[in-house]
Amino acid sequence: MSADVLSTEPHTPPVGTSLLSLTGIQKRFGAVRALSDVDFEVRAGEVVALVGDNGAGKSTLVKVMSGAGPADEGSYRIEGREVSIGTPAAASAHGVATVFQDLAICDNLDVVANLFLGRELTRGVALDEPEMERRTVELLEQLSVKLPSVRIPMASLSGGQRQSVAIVRALLGSPKVVLLDEPTAALGVAQTAQVLNLVERLRERGLGVVLISHNMADVMAVADRAVVLRLGRVAGRFDMADVSREQLVATITGADTNVVSERAARVAGRSAAAPAGTEGNQA
Amino acid sequence: MSTTSTDSAADAAAMDPAVPVPDAAPQQPKQMLRERLAGLRGGDLGSLPVVIGLAVIVIVFQSLNSTFLNSFNLVNLCLQIAAVGIIATGVTLVLLLGEIDLSVGSVSGLAAAILAVLNVNEGLPPVVALLAAAAGGLVIGTIHGLVFTKLGVPSFIVTLAGLLVWQGAQLQVLGSQGTINLPPSGGLQQFGRFSYLADWQSYGLAVVLPVLFLAAKLATRSRRTRAGLPVGAVWVPVAQALLLLAVLLAVVAKLSIDRGVPWIFVVFVAILALVEYVLRRTRYGRAVFAVGGNIEAARRAGIKVDALRTSVFAIASMLAAVGGTVAAMRLGFANQSSGAADTLINAIAAAVIGGTSLFGGRSRMYSALLGALVIGAIANGLDLLNLSSALRYIITGTVLLLAVVIDALASRGRRSAGR
Ligand SMILES: Nc1ncnc2c1ncn2[C@@H]1O[C@H](COP(=O)(O)OP(=O)(O)OP(=O)(O)O)[C@@H](O)[C@H]1O
Ligand SMILES: [Mg+2]
């Protein structure tokens, strides 16, 4: 086959270099300090999980990164260079792509049309359907995303397939960093695995991935690092290699490492759900 | 990753060809048939209900009055549906956005009045009067679109107000005269009533169109082959082209026994073909479908949603105006009731019956033509039986309701199949 359709590789920096880094981020909503003094970094070829309880500030931080809700204070660096990102367009121009939780997909259009929506290829005035389809097939193949057909309307795909298409669409702009806001929230076991596989493939391609999730199993499964937010502050940073699910949950809920919190963490772990099971502890 | 390829049968059940499926969908006939059947079970009836409905209408009217299918009457039918078909083409565009335009009848009437006044009272050449009427429609539609997008007034209200305002404008333009007759020997009436394709032209078209169709199919096919994409059997497009050739030759032969193919009918089909091309083969059309499907997704994809919607309202009103001028040219006059009565409901009915969803984002190919044929055949058949207005309103209304019910059921089927 011909050249890589993603065409990210040529200018993707080597694994480990800093792609996106935020320092001293402050964000207020009136009296609410949604983010205070947050530092955050994503490097090439890693998956960073952003975790925290409801209202911790995860979505606010993603909005800062995606340009949808710029910070009040703090610096935003792309590959070490200070940039000012005030709009989603500016973010994607700097190689930061976001897949929001509501996927923003046109159910009446097929996979190819959705992937190329707003940036269709043309020959003269007419759409270049064969070329768009070829690139779609190639891209899906490279990322091992399996769909029954690229010419069926999105409405007839499963949740995991739709999420996969949304992620693949974010890749068409050749981003360096991909922000995923709760990509597995509404998915079953098999479909979650499908999406996590895709996340791993993004990492293999040398992209930086930010994964927001309430699901500790997912986080433990794919993330290299985790950043825990609590009440708008960074409550902990972990290498997934040397952290247990209990420690993570304890940091999320803010409990010290004691018998009570460990028990709470165990309960939370057993009920498989996110920190919901530890709410009593937090109060 | 193991769950994906097993449930393609269920996926096929949810297939809906009412969206722009590129002509190149690589399918073997057997697979096409299977998906078609699966689609039928899944509640997607395709154009089948319309075609069956049309067949029933033809059989009923032909058995009640044997002149229904003779050449003279079929030429009349072509003349009769041209105007409503052009208006319905514009309505299709607005429905694709998930919006509605209730002013198309009034706008068509106003355009007829402008045409007559400029040509007859002011003595302007026909072409100038026609262009002015169409431009008037474009301006009106732009106003609708701006009020809708910038002020956030629902399209239903904007165009309902438009219905009244433009009808008032029509009365104003006509002034005290009430009715303005177009000169029988003038260009406008000549074109609308007495212009038919010469035999060589109509037979030429009947041959050239299938050839162009086949050429386009084969060109796409070879581009797909070069791109390494799967392609279907060659004989499928060949068979389709032959079928098209047979149908066109039969129609032309039938119409040529009488006066031939009316020019205004050709104008209608040409406009419709152009709109279909833009809708299904250009970025603009893709954006229209996207906005109708999920406006937020379209916006995030960088589509200028407001400008797009305004332009669609502008085009719809312009086509309504063109349809109004065609009606005036065919009838030979414009008066206070031009574009009144059932023009609006017929245009919307034609679009919906032909297979354009009221829920936005879905429209079958050439829905305005199929729908206009159904509406026109009913009106024409009842006229032949001297059963004019009362029954025609009831039957047209019932058929419209039926089409909307089918649309609503199909939409519900899609939702449940859409997991
Ligand atoms: N637009 C806004 N206006 C006012 N307050 C806001 C706004 N957006 C967020 N907040 C507040 O900022 C804090 C952080 O919210 P955020 O949505 O970032 O949390 P989150 O970590 O994404 O939570 P969840 O897990 O529930 O999605 C909350 O206290 C929230 O109420
Ligand atoms: Mg959130």
XYZ file of C-alpha atoms and ligand atoms in Angstrom:
734
model
C 0.000 0.000 0.000
C 0.980 3.577 -0.393
C 2.240 6.022 2.191
C 0.817 6.251 5.654
C -2.556 7.990 5.456
C -2.162 9.420 8.906
C 1.067 11.065 7.871
C 1.762 11.827 11.502
C 4.917 9.814 11.789
C 7.284 12.019 9.827
C 6.927 14.902 12.264
C 6.031 13.032 15.424
C 8.756 13.628 17.983
C 10.569 10.670 19.517
C 8.901 8.787 22.339
C 9.256 10.507 25.682
C 9.591 14.106 24.526
C 7.112 16.484 25.994
C 4.271 17.208 23.599
C 1.940 19.279 25.693
C 2.673 20.781 29.045
C 0.627 23.000 31.288
C 2.028 24.791 34.306
C 0.330 26.823 36.982
C -3.125 26.577 35.438
C -5.813 28.553 37.252
C -9.477 28.548 36.302
C -12.375 30.107 38.178
C -16.085 30.059 37.622
C -17.240 32.957 39.776
C -16.487 31.890 43.316
C -15.656 28.316 42.344
C -11.950 27.598 41.907
C -12.303 24.834 39.344
C -8.537 24.506 38.849
C -5.796 25.876 41.047
C -2.125 25.668 40.208
C -2.411 22.572 38.065
C 0.628 21.225 36.241
C 0.050 18.611 33.589
C 2.198 17.018 30.947
C 1.739 14.560 28.090
C 4.715 13.011 26.366
C 4.989 11.280 23.018
C 3.998 7.642 23.123
C 2.268 7.596 26.479
C -1.266 7.326 27.788
C -1.964 9.619 30.725
C -5.089 8.919 32.688
C -6.819 11.924 34.189
C -8.899 10.737 37.107
C -10.831 12.304 39.921
C -14.208 12.347 41.548
C -17.204 14.174 40.139
C -16.524 17.878 40.072
C -12.788 17.406 40.526
C -12.049 19.512 37.455
C -11.228 16.903 34.804
C -13.539 18.267 32.144
C -12.442 21.789 32.972
C -8.829 20.791 32.390
C -9.701 19.098 29.117
C -11.470 22.257 28.024
C -8.344 24.237 28.792
C -6.292 21.857 26.666
C -8.804 21.657 23.813
C -9.222 25.427 23.617
C -12.927 25.209 24.425
C -12.421 26.938 27.791
C -9.028 28.636 28.090
C -7.381 29.035 31.495
C -7.384 32.285 33.456
C -3.701 31.925 34.239
C -0.872 29.561 33.540
C 1.306 28.603 30.628
C 0.510 26.256 27.776
C 3.437 24.742 25.938
C 3.445 22.627 22.814
C 6.731 20.783 22.375
C 8.358 23.224 24.713
C 7.184 26.360 22.966
C 4.755 28.652 24.731
C 1.516 29.007 22.766
C -1.760 30.764 23.320
C -4.718 28.488 22.732
C -8.008 30.341 22.897
C -10.177 28.357 20.512
C -10.650 24.724 19.475
C -9.336 25.689 16.038
C -6.107 26.961 17.583
C -5.741 23.732 19.533
C -6.157 21.541 16.490
C -3.798 23.761 14.517
C -1.224 22.952 17.202
C -1.941 19.242 16.916
C -4.282 18.754 19.874
C -7.429 16.804 18.938
C -10.352 16.190 21.263
C -13.033 13.518 21.234
C -15.811 14.858 23.409
C -18.148 12.595 25.241
C -21.063 13.358 22.962
C -19.401 12.088 19.854
C -20.865 14.595 17.427
C -21.521 12.105 14.689
C -24.077 12.349 11.902
C -26.122 9.188 12.173
C -27.620 9.632 8.723
C -24.235 9.679 7.002
C -21.936 6.741 6.436
C -18.544 6.123 7.997
C -16.566 7.688 5.156
C -18.737 10.812 5.133
C -18.385 11.209 8.896
C -14.627 10.752 8.854
C -14.191 13.412 6.198
C -16.978 15.730 7.317
C -15.921 19.331 6.815
C -12.734 18.365 4.979
C -13.995 16.270 2.087
C -11.652 15.494 -0.768
C -12.796 16.691 -4.153
C -11.981 16.380 -7.834
C -13.174 19.614 -9.360
C -16.520 20.321 -7.712
C -17.401 16.673 -7.138
C -16.569 14.702 -4.030
C -13.757 12.251 -4.554
C -15.543 9.258 -3.070
C -13.139 6.508 -4.164
C -10.170 8.349 -2.679
C -11.976 9.092 0.583
C -13.091 5.490 0.825
C -9.599 4.218 0.077
C -8.093 6.353 2.817
C -10.834 5.337 5.224
C -10.253 1.642 4.616
C -6.501 2.105 4.932
C -6.778 4.119 8.116
C -9.165 1.667 9.752
C -6.879 -1.176 8.730
C -3.797 0.501 10.189
C -5.601 0.971 13.462
C -7.212 -2.481 13.295
C -10.692 -1.040 13.642
C -13.144 -3.559 12.219
C -16.453 -2.370 10.821
C -19.049 -4.321 8.860
C -18.709 -1.775 6.033
C -17.479 1.779 5.612
C -20.566 2.549 3.562
C -23.226 1.953 6.169
C -24.811 4.817 8.110
C -23.355 5.466 11.557
C -26.781 4.726 13.056
C -26.271 1.040 12.403
C -22.924 0.768 14.196
C -22.497 -0.347 17.795
C -21.439 2.063 20.540
C -17.848 0.849 20.490
C -17.657 1.118 16.730
C -19.060 4.637 16.864
C -16.530 5.631 19.510
C -13.767 4.114 17.404
C -14.871 6.078 14.349
C -14.970 9.272 16.404
C -11.412 8.648 17.591
C -10.211 7.790 14.098
C -11.804 10.989 12.856
C -9.801 12.977 15.372
C -6.681 11.378 13.890
C -7.363 12.621 10.366
C -6.075 16.061 11.330
C -2.674 14.461 12.094
C -2.670 15.468 15.766
C 0.156 14.850 18.201
C -2.055 14.729 21.267
C -5.502 13.163 21.532
C -7.838 13.991 24.403
C -10.508 11.385 25.104
C -13.311 12.367 27.480
C -14.783 9.197 28.974
C -14.507 7.121 25.789
C -15.725 3.935 27.460
C -18.467 5.377 29.651
C -21.428 3.812 27.879
C -19.779 0.675 26.566
C -20.029 -3.012 27.377
C -17.085 -5.281 28.052
C -16.194 -6.255 24.491
C -16.709 -2.775 23.120
C -14.606 -1.265 25.888
C -11.810 -3.666 24.973
C -12.157 -2.569 21.370
C -11.719 1.099 22.287
C -8.835 0.397 24.684
C -7.078 -1.529 21.919
C -7.408 1.517 19.751
C -5.965 3.710 22.513
C -2.971 1.398 22.709
C -2.489 1.648 18.984
C -2.413 5.440 19.218
C 0.359 5.114 21.764
C 2.263 2.752 19.476
C 2.076 5.413 16.789
C 3.863 7.801 19.128
C 0.919 9.995 19.978
C 0.253 11.388 23.420
C -3.122 10.304 24.753
C -5.064 11.823 27.626
C -7.733 9.470 28.890
C -10.428 10.676 31.229
C -12.193 7.836 32.937
C -14.121 6.964 36.038
C -13.401 3.323 35.408
C -10.325 2.235 37.370
C -10.138 -1.048 35.482
C -9.714 0.822 32.206
C -7.168 3.152 33.712
C -5.149 0.292 35.159
C -5.373 -1.536 31.833
C -3.998 1.050 29.420
C -2.539 4.075 31.181
C 1.195 4.585 31.689
C 0.687 7.323 34.200
C -2.228 8.719 36.134
C -2.799 12.248 37.334
C -5.361 12.522 40.109
C -7.347 15.713 40.485
C -9.192 16.528 43.643
C -11.138 19.720 44.241
C -9.272 21.415 41.424
C -5.783 20.507 42.593
C -3.393 17.752 41.615
C -3.709 15.260 44.462
C -1.222 12.747 43.120
C 0.829 11.538 40.169
C 1.490 7.866 39.680
C 3.336 5.504 37.435
C 0.886 2.747 36.776
C 3.677 0.214 37.217
C 3.918 0.928 40.916
C 0.472 1.899 42.072
C -2.435 -0.224 43.204
C -6.031 0.409 42.444
C -6.595 0.968 46.184
C -3.976 3.705 46.313
C -5.509 5.402 43.298
C -9.001 5.299 44.761
C -7.729 6.567 48.082
C -6.078 9.518 46.403
C -9.178 10.239 44.393
C -11.375 10.288 47.456
C -8.793 12.083 49.549
C -8.702 9.512 52.298
C -5.393 8.878 54.022
C -3.983 5.411 53.803
C -5.622 3.823 56.797
C -7.822 0.867 57.550
C -11.007 2.702 56.730
C -9.872 3.926 53.370
C -8.365 0.606 52.400
C -11.610 -1.085 53.214
C -13.462 1.570 51.255
C -11.101 1.035 48.371
C -11.615 -2.716 48.526
C -15.376 -2.238 48.476
C -15.038 0.138 45.588
C -12.849 -2.345 43.780
C -15.275 -5.193 44.336
C -18.294 -3.242 43.178
C -16.197 -2.555 40.069
C -17.728 0.870 39.786
C -15.840 4.111 40.064
C -15.394 5.981 43.342
C -19.133 6.078 43.857
C -18.782 3.352 46.478
C -16.588 5.519 48.664
C -18.724 8.550 48.967
C -19.451 8.023 52.646
C -15.762 8.109 53.276
C -15.336 11.438 51.589
C -17.945 13.167 53.747
C -12.240 -6.545 18.798
C -14.075 -9.765 18.214
C -17.634 -8.515 18.169
C -17.489 -6.612 14.959
C -17.976 -8.678 11.890
C -20.630 -11.075 13.112
C -23.641 -8.828 13.190
C -23.499 -7.440 9.678
C -26.893 -8.940 8.886
C -28.441 -6.871 11.628
C -26.536 -3.880 10.382
C -27.866 -4.388 6.900
C -31.348 -4.352 8.397
C -30.734 -0.819 9.513
C -29.405 0.289 6.157
C -31.146 3.261 4.758
C -30.480 4.324 1.216
C -32.196 7.665 1.845
C -28.799 9.145 2.503
C -26.115 9.877 -0.036
C -24.823 6.464 -0.910
C -22.167 6.899 -3.540
C -23.029 5.105 -6.727
C -20.021 2.928 -6.279
C -21.216 0.806 -3.367
C -19.510 -2.378 -4.380
C -22.163 -4.997 -4.241
C -22.827 -8.218 -5.951
C -26.447 -8.591 -7.037
C -27.062 -11.413 -4.601
C -25.769 -9.324 -1.732
C -27.808 -6.351 -2.943
C -30.938 -8.473 -2.942
C -30.188 -9.848 0.499
C -29.644 -6.398 1.979
C -32.715 -5.141 0.207
C -34.810 -7.912 1.799
C -33.185 -7.356 5.176
C -33.967 -3.667 4.771
C -37.602 -4.421 4.050
C -37.866 -6.518 7.183
C -36.161 -3.760 9.137
C -38.890 -1.309 8.134
C -36.990 0.393 5.347
C -39.358 0.221 2.447
C -37.292 2.290 0.054
C -39.225 3.784 -2.833
C -41.418 0.705 -2.938
C -44.528 2.254 -1.331
C -44.467 5.168 -3.783
C -44.024 2.956 -6.807
C -46.774 0.601 -5.662
C -48.968 3.570 -4.819
C -48.391 5.053 -8.246
C -49.216 1.723 -9.882
C -52.455 1.462 -7.888
C -53.424 5.020 -8.820
C -52.758 4.320 -12.495
C -54.731 1.063 -12.459
C -57.705 2.594 -10.646
C -57.961 5.669 -12.861
C -57.326 3.730 -16.059
C -60.129 1.303 -15.214
C -62.481 4.169 -14.354
C -61.637 6.184 -17.443
C -59.725 4.653 -20.317
C -58.403 8.014 -21.532
C -56.187 8.317 -18.438
C -53.216 6.559 -20.001
C -53.533 7.925 -23.514
C -50.787 10.102 -24.909
C -52.788 13.296 -24.832
C -53.462 12.962 -21.115
C -49.919 11.911 -20.250
C -48.556 15.000 -21.988
C -51.034 17.028 -19.938
C -49.782 15.312 -16.797
C -46.201 16.295 -17.640
C -47.324 19.882 -18.150
C -49.272 19.870 -14.899
C -46.559 18.546 -12.595
C -43.685 20.746 -13.812
C -44.487 23.710 -11.575
C -45.306 21.770 -8.416
C -42.288 19.559 -9.021
C -39.921 22.545 -9.150
C -41.411 23.950 -5.940
C -41.190 20.517 -4.298
C -37.505 20.337 -5.218
C -36.906 23.414 -3.091
C -39.060 22.035 -0.289
C -36.908 18.897 -0.314
C -33.850 20.983 0.504
C -35.530 22.682 3.454
C -36.905 19.375 4.768
C -33.399 17.917 4.573
C -32.328 20.497 7.138
C -35.164 19.324 9.353
C -36.953 22.638 8.792
C -40.096 23.620 6.913
C -41.033 26.349 4.451
C -44.738 27.206 4.525
C -44.351 30.225 2.271
C -43.554 28.462 -1.019
C -47.129 28.828 -2.322
C -47.253 32.551 -1.639
C -43.775 33.105 -3.024
C -44.689 31.253 -6.218
C -47.798 33.431 -6.543
C -45.825 36.620 -5.985
C -43.290 35.518 -8.595
C -46.099 34.893 -11.085
C -47.409 38.394 -10.406
C -43.952 39.960 -10.807
C -43.472 38.090 -14.079
C -46.803 39.234 -15.502
C -46.470 42.848 -14.406
C -42.919 43.225 -15.710
C -43.614 41.502 -18.997
C -47.101 42.786 -19.760
C -47.425 46.132 -17.963
C -43.801 47.242 -18.132
C -43.068 45.635 -21.472
C -39.811 44.037 -20.352
C -38.507 41.068 -22.351
C -39.568 37.629 -21.052
C -36.072 36.657 -19.963
C -35.642 39.827 -17.909
C -39.038 39.322 -16.260
C -38.167 35.696 -15.466
C -34.802 36.609 -13.966
C -36.390 39.366 -11.891
C -39.009 36.966 -10.511
C -36.367 34.384 -9.626
C -34.164 37.036 -8.034
C -37.166 38.171 -6.004
C -37.486 34.618 -4.680
C -33.806 34.566 -3.812
C -34.104 37.797 -1.820
C -37.228 36.567 -0.007
C -35.574 33.290 0.930
C -32.499 35.100 2.185
C -34.724 37.194 4.436
C -36.397 34.031 5.771
C -33.023 32.444 6.363
C -31.564 35.457 8.159
C -34.582 35.877 10.434
C -34.429 32.159 11.158
C -30.699 31.915 11.855
C -29.849 35.319 13.287
C -32.962 35.963 15.344
C -33.623 32.346 16.185
C -37.262 32.413 15.125
C -38.446 28.867 14.287
C -38.686 28.272 10.543
C -42.314 27.307 10.987
C -43.147 30.801 12.259
C -40.879 32.717 9.877
C -42.380 31.081 6.833
C -45.918 31.162 8.210
C -45.527 34.920 8.495
C -43.993 34.836 5.025
C -47.039 33.008 3.721
C -49.196 35.984 4.615
C -46.731 38.765 3.854
C -45.851 37.565 0.348
C -49.472 36.901 -0.472
C -50.139 40.506 0.475
C -47.240 41.589 -1.691
C -48.717 39.581 -4.568
C -52.046 41.430 -4.282
C -50.145 44.712 -4.104
C -48.105 43.946 -7.213
C -51.185 42.941 -9.182
C -52.920 46.123 -8.055
C -56.488 46.702 -9.097
C -56.211 44.512 -12.148
C -56.768 41.205 -10.419
C -55.783 39.139 -13.430
C -53.027 39.815 -15.931
C -53.094 37.708 -19.085
C -49.818 36.898 -20.761
C -50.012 37.615 -24.514
C -50.817 34.316 -26.300
C -48.192 34.932 -28.939
C -45.611 36.213 -26.451
C -42.546 34.249 -25.504
C -43.760 33.293 -22.033
C -47.006 31.607 -23.008
C -45.379 30.119 -26.071
C -42.765 28.485 -23.897
C -45.103 27.328 -21.165
C -47.909 25.942 -23.311
C -46.689 25.276 -26.792
C -43.016 24.306 -26.596
C -42.210 20.629 -26.984
C -39.012 18.801 -27.749
C -38.621 17.872 -31.401
C -38.536 14.137 -31.995
C -34.818 14.096 -32.653
C -34.240 16.003 -29.419
C -36.339 13.737 -27.211
C -35.096 10.493 -28.756
C -31.583 11.896 -28.640
C -31.928 12.591 -24.919
C -33.442 9.156 -24.336
C -30.286 7.615 -25.800
C -27.679 10.075 -24.531
C -28.766 10.067 -20.881
C -28.336 6.299 -20.358
C -24.984 6.481 -22.159
C -23.819 9.278 -19.855
C -25.134 7.336 -16.875
C -23.188 4.261 -17.907
C -20.053 6.258 -18.640
C -20.153 7.868 -15.205
C -20.689 4.486 -13.514
C -17.840 2.876 -15.406
C -15.509 5.804 -14.740
C -16.182 5.538 -11.008
C -15.751 1.801 -11.244
C -12.328 2.059 -12.821
C -11.238 4.690 -10.306
C -12.293 2.320 -7.532
C -10.344 -0.492 -9.145
C -7.269 1.702 -9.332
C -7.743 2.659 -5.678
C -7.799 -1.030 -4.806
C -11.398 -0.930 -3.659
C -13.850 -3.745 -4.358
C -16.183 -3.288 -7.317
C -19.381 -5.027 -8.348
C -20.036 -6.939 -11.537
C -19.840 -4.884 -14.744
C -23.178 -6.082 -16.008
C -25.054 -4.405 -13.143
C -24.525 -0.810 -14.372
C -24.965 -2.042 -17.943
C -28.310 -3.584 -17.041
C -29.314 -0.428 -15.173
C -28.424 1.701 -18.183
C -30.390 -0.588 -20.502
C -33.390 -0.414 -18.189
C -33.150 3.369 -18.125
C -32.891 3.397 -21.913
C -35.976 1.207 -22.257
C -38.020 3.362 -19.873
C -36.973 6.632 -21.515
C -37.642 5.315 -25.027
C -41.057 4.045 -23.970
C -41.960 7.381 -22.361
C -40.715 9.405 -25.327
C -42.500 7.134 -27.807
C -45.739 7.422 -25.860
C -45.547 11.210 -25.482
C -44.477 11.708 -29.103
C -47.749 10.205 -30.364
C -49.274 13.408 -29.042
C -47.427 16.750 -28.737
C -44.214 15.286 -27.387
C -42.144 16.035 -24.270
C -43.005 19.509 -22.900
C -40.068 21.861 -22.446
C -41.268 22.927 -19.013
C -41.163 19.284 -17.939
C -37.575 19.072 -19.187
C -36.790 22.239 -17.231
C -38.224 20.635 -14.077
C -36.244 17.409 -14.483
C -33.075 19.350 -15.320
C -33.430 21.497 -12.186
C -34.100 18.401 -10.107
C -31.112 16.584 -11.600
C -28.870 19.559 -10.862
C -30.104 19.741 -7.260
C -29.639 15.987 -6.830
C -26.096 16.282 -8.141
C -25.263 19.119 -5.779
C -26.842 17.272 -2.850
C -25.143 13.949 -3.350
C -21.886 14.749 -5.083
C -20.605 18.052 -3.678
C -19.335 19.344 -0.361
C -22.271 21.724 -0.152
C -24.754 18.870 -0.411
C -22.824 16.804 2.095
C -23.025 19.743 4.496
C -26.799 19.966 4.001
C -27.179 16.301 4.960
C -24.832 16.766 7.918
C -26.750 19.742 9.291
C -29.991 17.797 8.933
C -28.455 14.787 10.655
C -26.685 16.434 13.589
C -26.286 20.176 13.579
C -23.793 20.164 16.457
C -21.570 17.666 14.672
C -21.730 19.774 11.536
C -20.767 22.883 13.476
C -17.815 21.161 15.128
C -16.690 19.860 11.747
C -16.243 23.475 10.732
C -19.356 23.822 8.588
C -20.708 27.369 8.629
C -24.111 26.245 9.754
C -25.941 29.574 9.687
C -24.729 30.542 6.234
C -25.614 27.102 4.948
C -29.133 27.192 6.346
C -29.707 30.700 5.042
C -28.559 29.628 1.589
C -30.934 26.668 1.619
C -33.900 28.893 2.440
C -32.779 31.254 -0.318
C -32.587 28.442 -2.883
C -35.939 27.016 -1.785
C -37.691 30.359 -2.231
C -35.972 30.879 -5.559
C -37.188 27.498 -6.774
C -40.668 28.354 -5.482
C -40.490 31.534 -7.551
C -39.320 29.635 -10.630
C -42.153 27.150 -10.115
C -44.601 30.052 -9.874
C -43.409 31.503 -13.167
C -43.675 28.094 -14.831
C -47.261 27.784 -13.580
C -48.095 31.258 -14.907
C -46.524 30.490 -18.291
C -48.491 27.259 -18.596
C -51.805 28.788 -17.537
C -51.191 31.965 -19.528
C -51.999 34.379 -16.724
C -51.209 35.484 -13.200
C -53.978 36.468 -10.840
C -54.779 36.946 -7.198
C -55.147 33.224 -6.599
C -51.890 32.239 -8.321
C -49.999 30.064 -5.894
C -52.943 29.941 -3.522
C -55.189 27.021 -2.612
C -53.324 23.741 -2.658
C -49.951 24.809 -4.117
C -48.219 24.712 -0.734
C -49.699 21.442 0.408
C -49.066 19.792 -2.964
C -45.420 20.803 -2.942
C -44.820 19.552 0.579
C -46.839 16.418 -0.109
C -44.824 15.699 -3.252
C -41.528 15.979 -1.385
C -42.674 13.791 1.501
C -44.494 11.217 -0.617
C -41.399 10.922 -2.793
C -39.386 9.952 0.270
C -37.994 13.037 1.972
C -38.146 12.701 5.736
C -39.740 15.412 7.838
C -37.187 14.595 10.522
C -34.295 15.941 8.476
C -31.206 14.453 6.882
C -32.901 11.894 4.648
C -34.207 12.109 1.121
C -34.467 9.531 -1.621
C -33.142 10.198 -5.077
C -35.561 12.134 -7.254
C -38.196 12.227 -4.543
C -39.699 15.429 -5.969
C -40.324 13.714 -9.333
C -41.914 10.599 -7.856
C -43.994 12.612 -5.420
C -45.105 15.102 -8.056
C -46.153 12.212 -10.295
C -48.318 10.766 -7.505
C -49.919 14.106 -6.625
C -50.329 15.037 -10.282
C -51.804 11.667 -11.249
C -54.417 11.926 -8.498
C -55.440 15.458 -9.478
C -55.424 14.615 -13.168
C -57.403 11.386 -12.747
C -60.055 13.022 -10.593
C -60.326 15.844 -13.116
C -61.015 13.317 -15.855
C -63.800 11.900 -13.713
C -65.175 15.395 -13.084
C -64.689 14.837 -9.381
C -62.507 17.870 -8.983
C -61.808 19.762 -5.795
C -63.605 18.225 -2.826
C -62.502 14.662 -3.391
C -59.073 15.727 -4.604
C -58.364 17.563 -1.354
C -59.487 14.586 0.696
C -57.467 12.070 -1.290
C -54.320 14.206 -1.504
C -54.535 14.894 2.225
C -54.946 11.219 2.983
C -52.011 10.246 0.769
C -49.853 12.885 2.452
C -50.810 11.547 5.866
C -49.987 8.042 4.714
C -46.558 9.168 3.516
C -45.871 10.921 6.820
C -46.949 7.849 8.774
C -44.593 5.665 6.729
C -41.830 8.226 7.352
C -42.502 8.255 11.097
C -42.580 4.448 11.295
C -39.345 4.171 9.321
C -37.735 6.715 11.613
C -38.849 4.772 14.674
C -37.514 1.584 13.074
C -34.158 3.280 12.532
C -34.022 4.411 16.121
C -34.682 0.942 17.484
C -32.303 -0.674 14.996
C -29.730 2.030 15.679
C -28.962 0.516 19.088
N -19.288 26.490 33.216
C -19.177 26.403 34.551
N -19.712 27.333 35.352
C -19.604 27.245 36.697
N -18.980 26.252 37.322
C -18.434 25.283 36.595
C -18.511 25.294 35.164
N -17.878 24.201 34.695
C -17.438 23.523 35.783
N -17.770 24.163 36.905
C -17.403 23.742 38.264
O -16.038 23.415 38.281
C -15.814 22.257 39.039
C -15.121 21.222 38.201
O -16.035 20.696 37.224
P -15.661 19.649 36.093
O -16.795 19.542 35.160
O -14.346 19.995 35.527
O -15.540 18.298 36.915
P -15.247 16.828 36.399
O -14.032 16.379 37.094
O -15.253 16.783 34.943
O -16.492 16.027 36.977
P -17.322 14.829 36.336
O -16.595 13.595 36.705
O -18.620 14.904 37.051
O -17.439 15.052 34.875
C -17.157 21.840 39.574
O -17.297 22.354 40.892
C -18.132 22.475 38.653
O -19.328 22.750 39.317
Mg -16.544 15.815 33.400
